[in-house]
Amino acid sequence: MKFTGILGSSNDKLVYAFMEGVKRHGHTDIIYYDHRDLEPVVNLPKRDVCVGFAARQLDAFKRLCDDVVVLELAYIRDNVDEWKWISYGWNGLNGYAEVINSQCPSDRREKYFNNILKTENTNGEIILILTQVYHDQSLEKYGRENINYDKLIRDIQKKTTAPVFVKHHPKEWNPGIYNITEKVSYIDKHTPLKYIFPLCKATVSISSNSSVDSLIAGVPAITLDNGSMASFIAEHNVNNINTIKLPDRSNWLNNLCYSQWLIEEAARGDVWDYMKQKFK
């Protein structure tokens, strides 16, 4: 197979590590391009597999290669080093990727994340809306300026008397960009979620990775987009907010652990050994 690595960011070491793992499986036809060479796509030779970080140039990748390995920050993150774990998926981002993670065994969960699941907590008093950074790639299809949090707030308030709180993403430098005018309470964006979840009856987001944190913490989550990695077991309709329950999370967590890997696992070929199932 012919592999192409897309470079030009601070995350190039992740691409190189993946390619080291590919070499261990006998694939040596590897070339690299700077991502700026892909906009617009010039007459580059067609390849089999493209490997790059994030999905901002996914269309360009797909014109260059038949299949794309998309690297991104993982879903269960380390409290100290958020780059410790990286997610890998085929031809899409997060829930829209082909991650080959259905009915996975429990070995990776038991090795790395055993006892991470907290008991169900639906006794909180607030509904927490978790926004995302404005440039989040998963919001692009909506037209970021068209995301209507005011309507979402009103829809929730029609169904419950629980107070609605909003917490913006800690990296959002301009929280006013979503133009929320409804009267709600706000939680400081830098407050760690672990201190907020015990107060929550449920969380609501479009596709924020914090919904994964919510489910792990035992708080039911409502996700409005299938791209969320929580969407497989989350509720999707705010009309059901009064009857929302925490589903069984065991198989979901097993699968999630096969969607994210350590950089050393990529370098020794474990990630490719798993992902190549796509071609069987």
Short mmCIF file of N, CA, C and O in Angstrom, two decimals, residues 48-169:
data_model
loop_
_atom_site.label_atom_id
_atom_site.label_comp_id
_atom_site.label_asym_id
_atom_site.label_seq_id
_atom_site.Cartn_x
_atom_site.Cartn_y
_atom_site.Cartn_z
N ASP A 48 -2.89 5.39 -1.68
CA ASP A 48 -3.89 4.52 -1.06
C ASP A 48 -4.42 5.08 0.25
O ASP A 48 -5.63 5.15 0.46
N VAL A 49 -3.50 5.48 1.13
CA VAL A 49 -3.90 5.92 2.46
C VAL A 49 -3.22 7.23 2.80
O VAL A 49 -2.01 7.38 2.65
N CYS A 50 -4.03 8.19 3.26
CA CYS A 50 -3.54 9.49 3.71
C CYS A 50 -3.63 9.52 5.24
O CYS A 50 -4.61 9.01 5.81
N VAL A 51 -2.67 10.12 5.91
CA VAL A 51 -2.67 10.19 7.37
C VAL A 51 -2.45 11.65 7.78
O VAL A 51 -1.44 12.25 7.39
N GLY A 52 -3.38 12.22 8.51
CA GLY A 52 -3.25 13.61 8.90
C GLY A 52 -4.01 13.92 10.16
O GLY A 52 -4.94 13.19 10.56
N PHE A 53 -3.62 15.02 10.81
CA PHE A 53 -4.27 15.42 12.06
C PHE A 53 -5.46 16.31 11.77
O PHE A 53 -5.38 17.25 10.98
N ALA A 54 -6.58 16.02 12.43
CA ALA A 54 -7.83 16.76 12.31
C ALA A 54 -8.43 16.60 10.93
O ALA A 54 -7.86 15.96 10.05
N ALA A 55 -9.59 17.18 10.74
CA ALA A 55 -10.35 16.93 9.51
C ALA A 55 -10.57 18.19 8.70
O ALA A 55 -11.43 18.22 7.82
N ARG A 56 -9.80 19.24 8.96
CA ARG A 56 -10.06 20.50 8.27
C ARG A 56 -9.85 20.41 6.77
O ARG A 56 -10.42 21.16 6.01
N GLN A 57 -9.01 19.47 6.35
CA GLN A 57 -8.74 19.33 4.92
C GLN A 57 -9.16 17.95 4.43
O GLN A 57 -8.58 17.41 3.50
N LEU A 58 -10.18 17.41 5.05
CA LEU A 58 -10.58 16.05 4.74
C LEU A 58 -10.94 15.88 3.27
O LEU A 58 -10.59 14.87 2.64
N ASP A 59 -11.63 16.85 2.68
CA ASP A 59 -11.99 16.75 1.27
C ASP A 59 -10.75 16.70 0.39
O ASP A 59 -10.69 15.94 -0.59
N ALA A 60 -9.74 17.51 0.75
CA ALA A 60 -8.49 17.49 -0.02
C ALA A 60 -7.78 16.16 0.16
O ALA A 60 -7.23 15.60 -0.81
N PHE A 61 -7.80 15.63 1.37
CA PHE A 61 -7.19 14.33 1.62
C PHE A 61 -7.83 13.27 0.74
O PHE A 61 -7.15 12.42 0.15
N LYS A 62 -9.16 13.30 0.66
CA LYS A 62 -9.89 12.27 -0.08
C LYS A 62 -9.65 12.35 -1.58
O LYS A 62 -9.77 11.35 -2.28
N ARG A 63 -9.34 13.54 -2.06
CA ARG A 63 -9.01 13.64 -3.49
C ARG A 63 -7.63 13.08 -3.77
O ARG A 63 -7.33 12.68 -4.89
N LEU A 64 -6.81 13.05 -2.73
CA LEU A 64 -5.44 12.56 -2.89
C LEU A 64 -5.34 11.06 -2.67
O LEU A 64 -4.54 10.38 -3.33
N CYS A 65 -6.15 10.53 -1.75
CA CYS A 65 -6.05 9.12 -1.36
C CYS A 65 -7.43 8.47 -1.31
O CYS A 65 -8.45 9.14 -1.12
N ASP A 66 -7.44 7.17 -1.44
CA ASP A 66 -8.71 6.44 -1.37
C ASP A 66 -9.27 6.44 0.04
O ASP A 66 -10.49 6.49 0.23
N ASP A 67 -8.41 6.35 1.04
CA ASP A 67 -8.85 6.32 2.44
C ASP A 67 -7.97 7.22 3.28
O ASP A 67 -6.78 7.37 3.01
N VAL A 68 -8.58 7.80 4.32
CA VAL A 68 -7.88 8.77 5.16
C VAL A 68 -7.93 8.32 6.62
O VAL A 68 -9.00 8.01 7.15
N VAL A 69 -6.77 8.30 7.26
CA VAL A 69 -6.70 8.10 8.70
C VAL A 69 -6.69 9.47 9.35
O VAL A 69 -5.76 10.25 9.15
N VAL A 70 -7.74 9.78 10.10
CA VAL A 70 -7.86 11.08 10.75
C VAL A 70 -7.44 10.95 12.21
O VAL A 70 -8.00 10.17 12.97
N LEU A 71 -6.43 11.73 12.59
CA LEU A 71 -5.95 11.76 13.97
C LEU A 71 -6.54 12.97 14.68
O LEU A 71 -6.69 14.03 14.08
N GLU A 72 -6.88 12.80 15.94
CA GLU A 72 -7.45 13.89 16.72
C GLU A 72 -7.22 13.59 18.20
O GLU A 72 -6.88 12.47 18.57
N LEU A 73 -7.41 14.60 19.04
CA LEU A 73 -7.35 14.36 20.48
C LEU A 73 -8.37 13.28 20.87
O LEU A 73 -9.44 13.18 20.28
N ALA A 74 -8.03 12.51 21.86
CA ALA A 74 -8.85 11.38 22.26
C ALA A 74 -10.09 11.84 23.03
O ALA A 74 -10.28 13.02 23.32
N TYR A 75 -10.91 10.88 23.39
CA TYR A 75 -12.20 11.15 24.04
C TYR A 75 -12.09 11.04 25.56
O TYR A 75 -12.68 11.82 26.28
N ILE A 76 -11.32 10.06 26.03
CA ILE A 76 -11.00 9.97 27.45
C ILE A 76 -9.60 10.54 27.59
O ILE A 76 -8.63 9.95 27.12
N ARG A 77 -9.49 11.69 28.21
CA ARG A 77 -8.21 12.40 28.23
C ARG A 77 -7.54 12.34 29.58
O ARG A 77 -8.20 12.25 30.62
N ASP A 78 -6.23 12.38 29.53
CA ASP A 78 -5.44 12.38 30.75
C ASP A 78 -5.56 13.74 31.44
O ASP A 78 -5.56 14.79 30.78
N ASN A 79 -5.66 13.74 32.75
CA ASN A 79 -5.85 14.98 33.49
C ASN A 79 -4.64 15.90 33.42
O ASN A 79 -4.78 17.12 33.57
N VAL A 80 -3.47 15.34 33.17
CA VAL A 80 -2.25 16.13 33.14
C VAL A 80 -1.81 16.44 31.71
O VAL A 80 -1.48 17.59 31.38
N ASP A 81 -1.83 15.44 30.84
CA ASP A 81 -1.36 15.59 29.46
C ASP A 81 -2.47 15.23 28.49
O ASP A 81 -2.74 14.04 28.25
N GLU A 82 -3.14 16.23 27.92
CA GLU A 82 -4.25 15.94 27.02
C GLU A 82 -3.81 15.31 25.70
O GLU A 82 -4.63 14.80 24.94
N TRP A 83 -2.49 15.32 25.44
CA TRP A 83 -1.96 14.70 24.22
C TRP A 83 -1.49 13.27 24.46
O TRP A 83 -0.93 12.65 23.55
N LYS A 84 -1.70 12.76 25.65
CA LYS A 84 -1.26 11.40 25.93
C LYS A 84 -1.99 10.39 25.06
O LYS A 84 -1.41 9.40 24.61
N TRP A 85 -3.28 10.63 24.83
CA TRP A 85 -4.11 9.73 24.04
C TRP A 85 -4.55 10.42 22.76
O TRP A 85 -4.96 11.59 22.78
N ILE A 86 -4.51 9.67 21.66
CA ILE A 86 -4.92 10.20 20.36
C ILE A 86 -5.95 9.25 19.75
O ILE A 86 -5.83 8.03 19.85
N SER A 87 -6.98 9.82 19.13
CA SER A 87 -7.99 9.00 18.47
C SER A 87 -7.61 8.80 17.00
O SER A 87 -6.97 9.65 16.38
N TYR A 88 -8.03 7.65 16.47
CA TYR A 88 -7.75 7.31 15.08
C TYR A 88 -9.04 6.78 14.46
O TYR A 88 -9.68 5.88 15.01
N GLY A 89 -9.42 7.34 13.31
CA GLY A 89 -10.62 6.89 12.63
C GLY A 89 -10.46 6.97 11.13
O GLY A 89 -9.66 7.76 10.62
N TRP A 90 -11.24 6.17 10.43
CA TRP A 90 -11.19 6.18 8.96
C TRP A 90 -12.19 7.18 8.39
O TRP A 90 -13.39 7.13 8.71
N ASN A 91 -11.70 8.09 7.57
CA ASN A 91 -12.53 8.89 6.66
C ASN A 91 -13.55 9.80 7.32
O ASN A 91 -14.56 10.15 6.72
N GLY A 92 -13.30 10.21 8.54
CA GLY A 92 -14.21 11.13 9.18
C GLY A 92 -13.75 11.45 10.59
O GLY A 92 -12.78 10.88 11.10
N LEU A 93 -14.48 12.36 11.21
CA LEU A 93 -14.11 12.83 12.55
C LEU A 93 -15.09 12.29 13.58
O LEU A 93 -16.31 12.33 13.39
N ASN A 94 -14.54 11.77 14.65
CA ASN A 94 -15.32 11.33 15.80
C ASN A 94 -16.41 10.33 15.40
O ASN A 94 -16.12 9.31 14.79
N GLY A 95 -17.66 10.63 15.70
CA GLY A 95 -18.73 9.68 15.43
C GLY A 95 -19.02 9.44 13.97
O GLY A 95 -19.73 8.49 13.63
N TYR A 96 -18.49 10.29 13.11
CA TYR A 96 -18.69 10.10 11.67
C TYR A 96 -17.56 9.30 11.03
O TYR A 96 -17.56 9.07 9.83
N ALA A 97 -16.60 8.89 11.82
CA ALA A 97 -15.50 8.09 11.31
C ALA A 97 -15.86 6.61 11.33
O ALA A 97 -16.75 6.18 12.07
N GLU A 98 -15.17 5.87 10.49
CA GLU A 98 -15.25 4.42 10.56
C GLU A 98 -14.18 3.98 11.56
O GLU A 98 -13.00 3.95 11.23
N VAL A 99 -14.60 3.64 12.76
CA VAL A 99 -13.61 3.35 13.80
C VAL A 99 -13.49 1.87 14.12
O VAL A 99 -12.67 1.47 14.93
N ILE A 100 -14.32 1.06 13.48
CA ILE A 100 -14.25 -0.39 13.66
C ILE A 100 -14.24 -0.73 15.14
O ILE A 100 -13.38 -1.45 15.64
N ASN A 101 -15.20 -0.20 15.86
CA ASN A 101 -15.17 -0.41 17.32
C ASN A 101 -16.51 -0.90 17.85
O ASN A 101 -16.99 -0.45 18.87
N SER A 102 -17.09 -1.85 17.16
CA SER A 102 -18.34 -2.44 17.62
C SER A 102 -18.06 -3.76 18.34
O SER A 102 -17.32 -4.60 17.84
N GLN A 103 -18.66 -3.92 19.51
CA GLN A 103 -18.52 -5.16 20.29
C GLN A 103 -17.05 -5.49 20.58
O GLN A 103 -16.61 -6.62 20.43
N CYS A 104 -16.30 -4.48 20.99
CA CYS A 104 -14.88 -4.69 21.30
C CYS A 104 -14.73 -5.41 22.64
O CYS A 104 -15.58 -5.29 23.52
N PRO A 105 -13.63 -6.13 22.80
CA PRO A 105 -13.37 -6.78 24.09
C PRO A 105 -13.05 -5.74 25.17
O PRO A 105 -12.85 -4.56 24.88
N SER A 106 -12.95 -6.21 26.39
CA SER A 106 -12.76 -5.30 27.52
C SER A 106 -11.30 -5.13 27.92
O SER A 106 -11.01 -4.44 28.90
N ASP A 107 -10.38 -5.73 27.17
CA ASP A 107 -8.99 -5.76 27.63
C ASP A 107 -8.36 -4.37 27.75
O ASP A 107 -7.66 -4.08 28.73
N ARG A 108 -8.64 -3.47 26.79
CA ARG A 108 -8.03 -2.14 26.86
C ARG A 108 -8.65 -1.32 27.99
O ARG A 108 -7.95 -0.57 28.68
N ARG A 109 -9.93 -1.48 28.19
CA ARG A 109 -10.55 -0.79 29.32
C ARG A 109 -9.97 -1.28 30.64
O ARG A 109 -9.64 -0.48 31.53
N GLU A 110 -9.82 -2.58 30.78
CA GLU A 110 -9.30 -3.14 32.03
C GLU A 110 -7.84 -2.74 32.25
O GLU A 110 -7.42 -2.56 33.39
N LYS A 111 -7.09 -2.57 31.16
CA LYS A 111 -5.68 -2.22 31.28
C LYS A 111 -5.48 -0.74 31.60
O LYS A 111 -4.63 -0.39 32.43
N TYR A 112 -6.27 0.12 30.96
CA TYR A 112 -6.00 1.55 31.07
C TYR A 112 -7.05 2.34 31.84
O TYR A 112 -6.74 3.39 32.42
N PHE A 113 -8.31 1.91 31.80
CA PHE A 113 -9.38 2.73 32.36
C PHE A 113 -10.31 1.95 33.27
O PHE A 113 -11.50 2.24 33.36
N ASN A 114 -9.77 0.96 33.96
CA ASN A 114 -10.62 0.17 34.84
C ASN A 114 -11.15 1.03 35.99
O ASN A 114 -10.46 1.88 36.53
N ASN A 115 -12.40 0.82 36.33
CA ASN A 115 -13.07 1.53 37.42
C ASN A 115 -13.24 3.02 37.16
O ASN A 115 -13.44 3.80 38.10
N ILE A 116 -13.17 3.43 35.88
CA ILE A 116 -13.33 4.85 35.57
C ILE A 116 -14.79 5.29 35.64
O ILE A 116 -15.09 6.45 35.91
N LEU A 117 -15.72 4.36 35.42
CA LEU A 117 -17.15 4.71 35.39
C LEU A 117 -17.66 4.98 36.81
O LEU A 117 -17.53 4.14 37.70
N LYS A 118 -18.28 6.15 36.97
CA LYS A 118 -18.88 6.50 38.25
C LYS A 118 -20.33 6.00 38.28
O LYS A 118 -20.96 5.76 37.25
N THR A 119 -20.87 5.85 39.48
CA THR A 119 -22.24 5.40 39.61
C THR A 119 -23.21 6.46 39.10
O THR A 119 -22.87 7.65 39.02
N GLU A 120 -24.41 6.02 38.77
CA GLU A 120 -25.41 6.93 38.20
C GLU A 120 -25.71 8.08 39.14
O GLU A 120 -25.88 7.91 40.35
N ASN A 121 -25.76 9.27 38.57
CA ASN A 121 -26.09 10.47 39.33
C ASN A 121 -27.14 11.27 38.56
O ASN A 121 -26.83 12.00 37.64
N THR A 122 -28.40 11.08 38.94
CA THR A 122 -29.48 11.85 38.32
C THR A 122 -30.21 12.70 39.35
O THR A 122 -31.32 13.15 39.12
N ASN A 123 -29.55 12.89 40.48
CA ASN A 123 -30.18 13.63 41.58
C ASN A 123 -29.81 15.11 41.58
O ASN A 123 -30.20 15.84 42.48
N GLY A 124 -29.03 15.53 40.60
CA GLY A 124 -28.66 16.93 40.53
C GLY A 124 -29.87 17.82 40.24
O GLY A 124 -30.94 17.34 39.86
N GLU A 125 -29.69 19.09 40.39
CA GLU A 125 -30.81 20.02 40.26
C GLU A 125 -30.77 20.85 39.00
O GLU A 125 -31.75 21.52 38.67
N ILE A 126 -29.65 20.85 38.27
CA ILE A 126 -29.54 21.76 37.12
C ILE A 126 -29.39 21.00 35.82
O ILE A 126 -28.97 19.84 35.79
N ILE A 127 -29.75 21.67 34.74
CA ILE A 127 -29.48 21.19 33.40
C ILE A 127 -28.30 22.02 32.87
O ILE A 127 -28.36 23.26 32.88
N LEU A 128 -27.26 21.34 32.44
CA LEU A 128 -26.04 22.05 32.02
C LEU A 128 -25.86 21.95 30.51
O LEU A 128 -25.73 20.86 29.96
N ILE A 129 -25.85 23.11 29.85
CA ILE A 129 -25.55 23.17 28.42
C ILE A 129 -24.06 23.40 28.25
O ILE A 129 -23.49 24.34 28.81
N LEU A 130 -23.43 22.54 27.48
CA LEU A 130 -22.00 22.62 27.23
C LEU A 130 -21.78 23.09 25.79
O LEU A 130 -22.11 22.39 24.84
N THR A 131 -21.24 24.29 25.64
CA THR A 131 -20.97 24.80 24.30
C THR A 131 -19.60 24.34 23.82
O THR A 131 -18.84 23.73 24.57
N GLN A 132 -19.30 24.62 22.58
CA GLN A 132 -18.03 24.22 21.98
C GLN A 132 -17.32 25.44 21.42
O GLN A 132 -17.94 26.49 21.20
N VAL A 133 -16.01 25.31 21.21
CA VAL A 133 -15.29 26.44 20.64
C VAL A 133 -15.84 26.73 19.25
O VAL A 133 -16.21 25.81 18.50
N TYR A 134 -15.86 28.00 18.90
CA TYR A 134 -16.51 28.42 17.66
C TYR A 134 -15.90 27.76 16.43
O TYR A 134 -16.59 27.47 15.46
N HIS A 135 -14.58 27.51 16.45
CA HIS A 135 -13.92 26.94 15.29
C HIS A 135 -13.95 25.42 15.26
O HIS A 135 -13.34 24.80 14.39
N ASP A 136 -14.65 24.79 16.21
CA ASP A 136 -14.74 23.33 16.25
C ASP A 136 -15.19 22.80 14.89
O ASP A 136 -16.25 23.19 14.38
N GLN A 137 -14.39 21.90 14.32
CA GLN A 137 -14.67 21.41 12.98
C GLN A 137 -16.00 20.68 12.90
O GLN A 137 -16.66 20.68 11.87
N SER A 138 -16.42 20.07 13.99
CA SER A 138 -17.67 19.31 13.97
C SER A 138 -18.89 20.21 13.86
O SER A 138 -20.00 19.74 13.59
N LEU A 139 -18.73 21.53 14.05
CA LEU A 139 -19.85 22.46 13.93
C LEU A 139 -19.97 23.06 12.54
O LEU A 139 -20.94 23.77 12.24
N GLU A 140 -19.02 22.78 11.68
CA GLU A 140 -18.97 23.43 10.38
C GLU A 140 -20.23 23.19 9.55
O GLU A 140 -20.73 24.09 8.87
N LYS A 141 -20.76 21.99 9.61
CA LYS A 141 -21.90 21.66 8.75
C LYS A 141 -23.15 22.47 9.10
O LYS A 141 -24.06 22.61 8.29
N TYR A 142 -23.21 22.99 10.34
CA TYR A 142 -24.37 23.78 10.74
C TYR A 142 -24.28 25.22 10.26
O TYR A 142 -25.30 25.92 10.19
N GLY A 143 -23.07 25.65 9.92
CA GLY A 143 -22.85 27.07 9.75
C GLY A 143 -22.80 27.64 11.16
O GLY A 143 -23.84 27.84 11.80
N ARG A 144 -21.61 27.84 11.68
CA ARG A 144 -21.45 28.17 13.09
C ARG A 144 -22.33 29.35 13.52
O ARG A 144 -22.85 29.38 14.63
N GLU A 145 -22.49 30.31 12.63
CA GLU A 145 -23.28 31.49 12.98
C GLU A 145 -24.77 31.18 13.09
O GLU A 145 -25.55 31.99 13.60
N ASN A 146 -25.18 29.99 12.64
CA ASN A 146 -26.59 29.62 12.68
C ASN A 146 -26.97 28.79 13.89
O ASN A 146 -28.15 28.44 14.05
N ILE A 147 -26.02 28.46 14.74
CA ILE A 147 -26.33 27.66 15.91
C ILE A 147 -27.12 28.50 16.90
O ILE A 147 -26.68 29.55 17.34
N ASN A 148 -28.31 28.03 17.23
CA ASN A 148 -29.27 28.83 17.99
C ASN A 148 -29.40 28.27 19.42
O ASN A 148 -30.26 27.44 19.70
N TYR A 149 -28.53 28.73 20.31
CA TYR A 149 -28.61 28.28 21.69
C TYR A 149 -29.83 28.86 22.40
O TYR A 149 -30.36 28.25 23.33
N ASP A 150 -30.31 30.00 21.95
CA ASP A 150 -31.52 30.58 22.55
C ASP A 150 -32.70 29.62 22.39
O ASP A 150 -33.46 29.38 23.33
N LYS A 151 -32.87 29.08 21.20
CA LYS A 151 -33.96 28.14 20.96
C LYS A 151 -33.78 26.88 21.81
O LYS A 151 -34.75 26.35 22.37
N LEU A 152 -32.56 26.40 21.90
CA LEU A 152 -32.30 25.22 22.71
C LEU A 152 -32.68 25.48 24.16
O LEU A 152 -33.31 24.63 24.81
N ILE A 153 -32.31 26.62 24.67
CA ILE A 153 -32.64 26.98 26.05
C ILE A 153 -34.16 27.01 26.24
O ILE A 153 -34.70 26.46 27.21
N ARG A 154 -34.86 27.64 25.30
CA ARG A 154 -36.32 27.72 25.41
C ARG A 154 -36.96 26.34 25.34
O ARG A 154 -37.91 26.03 26.08
N ASP A 155 -36.44 25.49 24.46
CA ASP A 155 -36.99 24.14 24.33
C ASP A 155 -36.82 23.35 25.63
O ASP A 155 -37.71 22.58 26.03
N ILE A 156 -35.69 23.53 26.28
CA ILE A 156 -35.46 22.84 27.55
C ILE A 156 -36.39 23.38 28.63
O ILE A 156 -37.01 22.62 29.39
N GLN A 157 -36.52 24.70 28.69
CA GLN A 157 -37.34 25.32 29.72
C GLN A 157 -38.82 25.01 29.56
O GLN A 157 -39.58 25.09 30.53
N LYS A 158 -39.24 24.64 28.37
CA LYS A 158 -40.63 24.22 28.15
C LYS A 158 -40.92 22.88 28.81
O LYS A 158 -42.07 22.55 29.09
N LYS A 159 -39.87 22.09 29.01
CA LYS A 159 -40.05 20.71 29.47
C LYS A 159 -39.69 20.50 30.94
O LYS A 159 -40.03 19.47 31.51
N THR A 160 -38.97 21.43 31.53
CA THR A 160 -38.53 21.22 32.91
C THR A 160 -38.46 22.55 33.65
O THR A 160 -38.23 23.60 33.05
N THR A 161 -38.65 22.45 34.96
CA THR A 161 -38.50 23.63 35.81
C THR A 161 -37.09 23.71 36.39
O THR A 161 -36.76 24.67 37.10
N ALA A 162 -36.27 22.73 36.09
CA ALA A 162 -34.89 22.75 36.58
C ALA A 162 -34.15 23.94 35.99
O ALA A 162 -34.30 24.24 34.79
N PRO A 163 -33.37 24.63 36.76
CA PRO A 163 -32.63 25.79 36.22
C PRO A 163 -31.61 25.35 35.17
O PRO A 163 -30.97 24.31 35.30
N VAL A 164 -31.49 26.16 34.13
CA VAL A 164 -30.58 25.88 33.03
C VAL A 164 -29.31 26.72 33.20
O VAL A 164 -29.39 27.94 33.35
N PHE A 165 -28.19 26.06 33.16
CA PHE A 165 -26.90 26.73 33.24
C PHE A 165 -26.13 26.49 31.95
O PHE A 165 -26.32 25.46 31.28
N VAL A 166 -25.26 27.42 31.61
CA VAL A 166 -24.41 27.30 30.43
C VAL A 166 -22.95 27.36 30.87
O VAL A 166 -22.57 28.21 31.68
N LYS A 167 -22.16 26.45 30.33
CA LYS A 167 -20.72 26.50 30.53
C LYS A 167 -20.04 26.50 29.18
O LYS A 167 -20.21 25.58 28.38
N HIS A 168 -19.27 27.55 28.92
CA HIS A 168 -18.55 27.65 27.66
C HIS A 168 -17.26 26.84 27.71
O HIS A 168 -16.72 26.55 28.80
N HIS A 169 -16.78 26.48 26.54
CA HIS A 169 -15.52 25.74 26.44
C HIS A 169 -14.39 26.59 27.03
O HIS A 169 -14.30 27.79 26.76
#
